[in-house]
Amino acid sequence: MIAGSPMPVAANDHPHRALHVLTLTPFYPTEQDDAQGCFVAEPLPAIEQQGTVNTVLAVSPFYRSNPTRNTSAPSAEWIRFPSFPGGWGLPSSGAFLFARIVHKARQIHALAPIHVIHAHAAMPCGHAAQLLGRELGIPFVVTVHGLDAFSTKQVSGYAGEWCKRISRMVYRSAKSVICVSEKVRDQVLEG
């Protein structure tokens, strides 16, 4: 949801706020692990002070333990989505995530138009962002943090090739691809 607010805020409620960002991330602090995704959560209050509305959907596949909201982190809605565990689950996880959140994204967009979708990692969030962007006519950007740049090497065989195709499609479709280091950038460009 919007950092510091339990519900999305309509654009006319905050006329000085020009940009509404929908963030999709598998990395976000939980009560079990307050460091997980702190790099996503911590900048949100400062970004909001600059006049940006942030709606955060933190995502987790159903086979992982149910995350408990961290009350010290900016507000986010946890979304659990169907996915197959292991290498075979990764290439299809973005499509499953999209199917799980498309209705919610439409509702958010109707309340306060989303200007950009910010996805953390190509899979599953980048793939879901690409599908959402096409569905709603919204541009998306992808941030690649590290291990997610190497996902195409972690999965072998047919599933690995499928991961490569999806990652390439996501990177080519994104308005921008943000890499956290030169090494990550080189890996993305190599793939």
PDB file of C-alpha atoms in Angstrom:
ATOM      1  CA  MET A   1       0.000   0.000   0.000  1.00  0.00           C
ATOM      2  CA  ILE A   2       1.093   3.608   0.172  1.00  0.00           C
ATOM      3  CA  ALA A   3       4.037   4.110   2.497  1.00  0.00           C
ATOM      4  CA  GLY A   4       2.630   5.213   5.832  1.00  0.00           C
ATOM      5  CA  SER A   5      -1.022   4.693   4.798  1.00  0.00           C
ATOM      6  CA  PRO A   6      -3.210   1.576   4.980  1.00  0.00           C
ATOM      7  CA  MET A   7      -5.184   2.312   1.796  1.00  0.00           C
ATOM      8  CA  PRO A   8      -4.356   3.721  -1.647  1.00  0.00           C
ATOM      9  CA  VAL A   9      -4.922   7.444  -1.827  1.00  0.00           C
ATOM     10  CA  ALA A  10      -6.848   8.950  -4.724  1.00  0.00           C
ATOM     11  CA  ALA A  11      -4.844  11.447  -6.775  1.00  0.00           C
ATOM     12  CA  ASN A  12      -7.281  14.264  -5.954  1.00  0.00           C
ATOM     13  CA  ASP A  13      -6.663  13.693  -2.215  1.00  0.00           C
ATOM     14  CA  HIS A  14      -3.028  14.748  -2.742  1.00  0.00           C
ATOM     15  CA  PRO A  15      -2.905  17.159  -5.685  1.00  0.00           C
ATOM     16  CA  HIS A  16       0.798  17.903  -5.058  1.00  0.00           C
ATOM     17  CA  ARG A  17       1.709  14.257  -5.679  1.00  0.00           C
ATOM     18  CA  ALA A  18       2.372  13.793  -9.345  1.00  0.00           C
ATOM     19  CA  LEU A  19       3.705  10.238  -9.539  1.00  0.00           C
ATOM     20  CA  HIS A  20       2.090   6.982  -8.393  1.00  0.00           C
ATOM     21  CA  VAL A  21       4.444   3.985  -8.373  1.00  0.00           C
ATOM     22  CA  LEU A  22       3.223   0.415  -7.986  1.00  0.00           C
ATOM     23  CA  THR A  23       6.106  -1.614  -6.562  1.00  0.00           C
ATOM     24  CA  LEU A  24       6.170  -5.401  -6.996  1.00  0.00           C
ATOM     25  CA  THR A  25       8.810  -7.065  -4.865  1.00  0.00           C
ATOM     26  CA  PRO A  26       9.691 -10.450  -3.394  1.00  0.00           C
ATOM     27  CA  PHE A  27      12.086  -8.567  -1.083  1.00  0.00           C
ATOM     28  CA  TYR A  28      10.408  -6.803   1.856  1.00  0.00           C
ATOM     29  CA  PRO A  29      10.908  -6.794   5.636  1.00  0.00           C
ATOM     30  CA  THR A  30       8.849  -9.229   7.677  1.00  0.00           C
ATOM     31  CA  GLU A  31       8.535  -9.750  11.419  1.00  0.00           C
ATOM     32  CA  GLN A  32      10.614 -12.903  10.952  1.00  0.00           C
ATOM     33  CA  ASP A  33      13.364 -11.044   9.038  1.00  0.00           C
ATOM     34  CA  ASP A  34      13.455  -7.270   9.251  1.00  0.00           C
ATOM     35  CA  ALA A  35      16.579  -7.061   7.049  1.00  0.00           C
ATOM     36  CA  GLN A  36      14.961  -8.896   4.130  1.00  0.00           C
ATOM     37  CA  GLY A  37      14.214  -6.272   1.519  1.00  0.00           C
ATOM     38  CA  CYS A  38      15.228  -3.328   3.713  1.00  0.00           C
ATOM     39  CA  PHE A  39      16.843  -1.891   0.562  1.00  0.00           C
ATOM     40  CA  VAL A  40      13.335  -1.678  -0.956  1.00  0.00           C
ATOM     41  CA  ALA A  41      11.507  -0.417   2.140  1.00  0.00           C
ATOM     42  CA  GLU A  42      13.946   2.112   3.595  1.00  0.00           C
ATOM     43  CA  PRO A  43      13.955   4.627   0.678  1.00  0.00           C
ATOM     44  CA  LEU A  44      10.143   4.765   0.459  1.00  0.00           C
ATOM     45  CA  PRO A  45       9.541   7.505   3.095  1.00  0.00           C
ATOM     46  CA  ALA A  46      12.118   9.788   1.433  1.00  0.00           C
ATOM     47  CA  ILE A  47      10.617   9.107  -1.988  1.00  0.00           C
ATOM     48  CA  GLU A  48       7.164   9.913  -0.597  1.00  0.00           C
ATOM     49  CA  GLN A  49       8.465  13.211   0.816  1.00  0.00           C
ATOM     50  CA  GLN A  50       9.425  14.122  -2.752  1.00  0.00           C
ATOM     51  CA  GLY A  51       5.757  13.846  -3.737  1.00  0.00           C
ATOM     52  CA  THR A  52       5.558  10.258  -4.942  1.00  0.00           C
ATOM     53  CA  VAL A  53       2.774   7.903  -3.917  1.00  0.00           C
ATOM     54  CA  ASN A  54       4.051   4.351  -3.368  1.00  0.00           C
ATOM     55  CA  THR A  55       1.819   1.314  -3.418  1.00  0.00           C
ATOM     56  CA  VAL A  56       3.777  -1.799  -2.485  1.00  0.00           C
ATOM     57  CA  LEU A  57       2.733  -5.354  -3.216  1.00  0.00           C
ATOM     58  CA  ALA A  58       5.209  -7.678  -1.525  1.00  0.00           C
ATOM     59  CA  VAL A  59       4.880 -11.149  -3.008  1.00  0.00           C
ATOM     60  CA  SER A  60       5.598 -14.653  -1.837  1.00  0.00           C
ATOM     61  CA  PRO A  61       4.895 -18.055  -3.427  1.00  0.00           C
ATOM     62  CA  PHE A  62       2.372 -20.141  -1.541  1.00  0.00           C
ATOM     63  CA  TYR A  63       4.886 -22.887  -0.688  1.00  0.00           C
ATOM     64  CA  ARG A  64       6.960 -20.531   1.494  1.00  0.00           C
ATOM     65  CA  SER A  65       5.929 -19.717   5.049  1.00  0.00           C
ATOM     66  CA  ASN A  66       3.287 -17.034   5.364  1.00  0.00           C
ATOM     67  CA  PRO A  67       5.111 -13.726   5.981  1.00  0.00           C
ATOM     68  CA  THR A  68       4.034 -11.602   8.946  1.00  0.00           C
ATOM     69  CA  ARG A  69       3.890  -7.856   8.291  1.00  0.00           C
ATOM     70  CA  ASN A  70       6.729  -5.860   9.801  1.00  0.00           C
ATOM     71  CA  THR A  71       5.059  -2.886  11.479  1.00  0.00           C
ATOM     72  CA  SER A  72       8.249  -0.781  11.432  1.00  0.00           C
ATOM     73  CA  ALA A  73       8.502  -0.938   7.609  1.00  0.00           C
ATOM     74  CA  PRO A  74       6.388   1.251   5.326  1.00  0.00           C
ATOM     75  CA  SER A  75       3.015  -0.331   4.694  1.00  0.00           C
ATOM     76  CA  ALA A  76       2.841  -3.074   2.083  1.00  0.00           C
ATOM     77  CA  GLU A  77       0.267  -5.654   1.195  1.00  0.00           C
ATOM     78  CA  TRP A  78       1.570  -9.208   1.147  1.00  0.00           C
ATOM     79  CA  ILE A  79       0.275 -11.244  -1.763  1.00  0.00           C
ATOM     80  CA  ARG A  80       0.733 -14.999  -1.888  1.00  0.00           C
ATOM     81  CA  PHE A  81       0.566 -16.554  -5.330  1.00  0.00           C
ATOM     82  CA  PRO A  82       0.561 -20.064  -6.762  1.00  0.00           C
ATOM     83  CA  SER A  83       3.900 -21.323  -8.030  1.00  0.00           C
ATOM     84  CA  PHE A  84       5.688 -24.608  -8.464  1.00  0.00           C
ATOM     85  CA  PRO A  85       8.729 -24.967  -6.207  1.00  0.00           C
ATOM     86  CA  GLY A  86      12.190 -25.388  -7.689  1.00  0.00           C
ATOM     87  CA  GLY A  87      13.573 -24.729 -11.151  1.00  0.00           C
ATOM     88  CA  TRP A  88      10.387 -25.622 -12.996  1.00  0.00           C
ATOM     89  CA  GLY A  89       8.429 -23.094 -10.988  1.00  0.00           C
ATOM     90  CA  LEU A  90      10.587 -20.053 -11.748  1.00  0.00           C
ATOM     91  CA  PRO A  91       9.760 -19.538 -15.446  1.00  0.00           C
ATOM     92  CA  SER A  92       6.002 -19.803 -14.879  1.00  0.00           C
ATOM     93  CA  SER A  93       5.880 -17.843 -11.613  1.00  0.00           C
ATOM     94  CA  GLY A  94       5.464 -14.413 -13.266  1.00  0.00           C
ATOM     95  CA  ALA A  95       2.368 -15.539 -15.162  1.00  0.00           C
ATOM     96  CA  PHE A  96       0.886 -16.998 -11.976  1.00  0.00           C
ATOM     97  CA  LEU A  97       1.698 -13.797 -10.086  1.00  0.00           C
ATOM     98  CA  PHE A  98       0.080 -11.686 -12.822  1.00  0.00           C
ATOM     99  CA  ALA A  99      -3.089 -13.799 -12.657  1.00  0.00           C
ATOM    100  CA  ARG A 100      -3.152 -13.369  -8.876  1.00  0.00           C
ATOM    101  CA  ILE A 101      -2.717  -9.546  -8.843  1.00  0.00           C
ATOM    102  CA  VAL A 102      -4.316  -8.236 -12.045  1.00  0.00           C
ATOM    103  CA  HIS A 103      -7.689  -7.589 -10.387  1.00  0.00           C
ATOM    104  CA  LYS A 104      -6.046  -5.796  -7.439  1.00  0.00           C
ATOM    105  CA  ALA A 105      -3.900  -3.699  -9.824  1.00  0.00           C
ATOM    106  CA  ARG A 106      -7.032  -2.663 -11.724  1.00  0.00           C
ATOM    107  CA  GLN A 107      -8.649  -1.578  -8.442  1.00  0.00           C
ATOM    108  CA  ILE A 108      -5.580   0.397  -7.364  1.00  0.00           C
ATOM    109  CA  HIS A 109      -5.339   2.008 -10.809  1.00  0.00           C
ATOM    110  CA  ALA A 110      -9.025   3.006 -10.690  1.00  0.00           C
ATOM    111  CA  LEU A 111      -8.577   4.706  -7.275  1.00  0.00           C
ATOM    112  CA  ALA A 112      -5.339   6.510  -8.132  1.00  0.00           C
ATOM    113  CA  PRO A 113      -3.883   6.068 -11.634  1.00  0.00           C
ATOM    114  CA  ILE A 114      -0.569   4.216 -11.603  1.00  0.00           C
ATOM    115  CA  HIS A 115       2.101   5.993 -13.635  1.00  0.00           C
ATOM    116  CA  VAL A 116       4.851   3.370 -13.482  1.00  0.00           C
ATOM    117  CA  ILE A 117       5.313  -0.176 -12.191  1.00  0.00           C
ATOM    118  CA  HIS A 118       8.629  -0.842 -10.441  1.00  0.00           C
ATOM    119  CA  ALA A 119       9.494  -4.537 -10.387  1.00  0.00           C
ATOM    120  CA  HIS A 120      12.294  -5.999  -8.314  1.00  0.00           C
ATOM    121  CA  ALA A 121      13.853  -8.912 -10.250  1.00  0.00           C
ATOM    122  CA  ALA A 122      12.951 -10.169 -13.720  1.00  0.00           C
ATOM    123  CA  MET A 123      11.163 -13.212 -12.334  1.00  0.00           C
ATOM    124  CA  PRO A 124       8.529 -13.323 -11.059  1.00  0.00           C
ATOM    125  CA  CYS A 125       7.915  -9.585 -10.526  1.00  0.00           C
ATOM    126  CA  GLY A 126       9.371  -8.290 -13.811  1.00  0.00           C
ATOM    127  CA  HIS A 127       7.367 -10.757 -15.850  1.00  0.00           C
ATOM    128  CA  ALA A 128       4.200  -9.905 -13.914  1.00  0.00           C
ATOM    129  CA  ALA A 129       4.956  -6.174 -14.378  1.00  0.00           C
ATOM    130  CA  GLN A 130       5.366  -6.662 -18.109  1.00  0.00           C
ATOM    131  CA  LEU A 131       1.994  -8.409 -18.331  1.00  0.00           C
ATOM    132  CA  LEU A 132       0.331  -5.797 -16.073  1.00  0.00           C
ATOM    133  CA  GLY A 133       1.877  -2.975 -18.074  1.00  0.00           C
ATOM    134  CA  ARG A 134       0.519  -4.412 -21.302  1.00  0.00           C
ATOM    135  CA  GLU A 135      -2.910  -4.982 -19.730  1.00  0.00           C
ATOM    136  CA  LEU A 136      -3.204  -1.505 -18.174  1.00  0.00           C
ATOM    137  CA  GLY A 137      -1.078   0.532 -20.604  1.00  0.00           C
ATOM    138  CA  ILE A 138       1.498   1.437 -17.927  1.00  0.00           C
ATOM    139  CA  PRO A 139       5.302   1.473 -18.403  1.00  0.00           C
ATOM    140  CA  PHE A 140       7.448  -0.602 -16.082  1.00  0.00           C
ATOM    141  CA  VAL A 141      11.037  -0.622 -14.877  1.00  0.00           C
ATOM    142  CA  VAL A 142      13.008  -3.515 -13.422  1.00  0.00           C
ATOM    143  CA  THR A 143      15.690  -3.368 -10.743  1.00  0.00           C
ATOM    144  CA  VAL A 144      18.165  -6.256 -10.824  1.00  0.00           C
ATOM    145  CA  HIS A 145      19.827  -6.719  -7.440  1.00  0.00           C
ATOM    146  CA  GLY A 146      22.322  -9.531  -7.810  1.00  0.00           C
ATOM    147  CA  LEU A 147      21.339 -13.152  -7.470  1.00  0.00           C
ATOM    148  CA  ASP A 148      18.316 -12.510  -9.695  1.00  0.00           C
ATOM    149  CA  ALA A 149      20.728 -11.615 -12.532  1.00  0.00           C
ATOM    150  CA  PHE A 150      22.042 -15.168 -12.382  1.00  0.00           C
ATOM    151  CA  SER A 151      18.670 -16.966 -12.318  1.00  0.00           C
ATOM    152  CA  THR A 152      19.160 -18.156 -15.875  1.00  0.00           C
ATOM    153  CA  LYS A 153      22.314 -19.982 -14.742  1.00  0.00           C
ATOM    154  CA  GLN A 154      20.707 -21.459 -11.636  1.00  0.00           C
ATOM    155  CA  VAL A 155      18.107 -23.385 -13.600  1.00  0.00           C
ATOM    156  CA  SER A 156      19.278 -25.835 -16.239  1.00  0.00           C
ATOM    157  CA  GLY A 157      17.723 -27.664 -19.159  1.00  0.00           C
ATOM    158  CA  TYR A 158      14.434 -26.657 -20.720  1.00  0.00           C
ATOM    159  CA  ALA A 159      13.368 -24.647 -17.650  1.00  0.00           C
ATOM    160  CA  GLY A 160      16.650 -22.704 -17.811  1.00  0.00           C
ATOM    161  CA  GLU A 161      16.088 -21.865 -21.490  1.00  0.00           C
ATOM    162  CA  TRP A 162      12.559 -20.765 -20.624  1.00  0.00           C
ATOM    163  CA  CYS A 163      13.994 -18.499 -17.872  1.00  0.00           C
ATOM    164  CA  LYS A 164      16.395 -16.946 -20.401  1.00  0.00           C
ATOM    165  CA  ARG A 165      13.601 -16.238 -22.895  1.00  0.00           C
ATOM    166  CA  ILE A 166      11.385 -14.655 -20.258  1.00  0.00           C
ATOM    167  CA  SER A 167      14.233 -12.595 -18.769  1.00  0.00           C
ATOM    168  CA  ARG A 168      15.222 -11.276 -22.215  1.00  0.00           C
ATOM    169  CA  MET A 169      11.604 -10.427 -22.997  1.00  0.00           C
ATOM    170  CA  VAL A 170      11.252  -8.586 -19.669  1.00  0.00           C
ATOM    171  CA  TYR A 171      14.493  -6.615 -20.112  1.00  0.00           C
ATOM    172  CA  ARG A 172      13.639  -5.659 -23.697  1.00  0.00           C
ATOM    173  CA  SER A 173      10.102  -4.586 -22.777  1.00  0.00           C
ATOM    174  CA  ALA A 174      11.080  -2.540 -19.722  1.00  0.00           C
ATOM    175  CA  LYS A 175      11.261   1.231 -19.985  1.00  0.00           C
ATOM    176  CA  SER A 176      14.494   0.954 -17.991  1.00  0.00           C
ATOM    177  CA  VAL A 177      16.580  -1.793 -16.389  1.00  0.00           C
ATOM    178  CA  ILE A 178      18.346  -0.683 -13.216  1.00  0.00           C
ATOM    179  CA  CYS A 179      21.353  -2.754 -12.127  1.00  0.00           C
ATOM    180  CA  VAL A 180      22.864  -2.344  -8.663  1.00  0.00           C
ATOM    181  CA  SER A 181      26.456  -2.911  -9.836  1.00  0.00           C
ATOM    182  CA  GLU A 182      28.622  -3.193 -12.940  1.00  0.00           C
ATOM    183  CA  LYS A 183      28.939  -6.958 -12.388  1.00  0.00           C
ATOM    184  CA  VAL A 184      25.145  -7.319 -12.367  1.00  0.00           C
ATOM    185  CA  ARG A 185      24.915  -5.063 -15.446  1.00  0.00           C
ATOM    186  CA  ASP A 186      27.477  -7.219 -17.275  1.00  0.00           C
ATOM    187  CA  GLN A 187      25.545 -10.364 -16.378  1.00  0.00           C
ATOM    188  CA  VAL A 188      22.261  -8.881 -17.641  1.00  0.00           C
ATOM    189  CA  LEU A 189      23.908  -7.754 -20.888  1.00  0.00           C
ATOM    190  CA  GLU A 190      25.549 -11.155 -21.354  1.00  0.00           C
ATOM    191  CA  GLY A 191      22.164 -12.864 -21.047  1.00  0.00           C
TER     192      GLY A 191
END
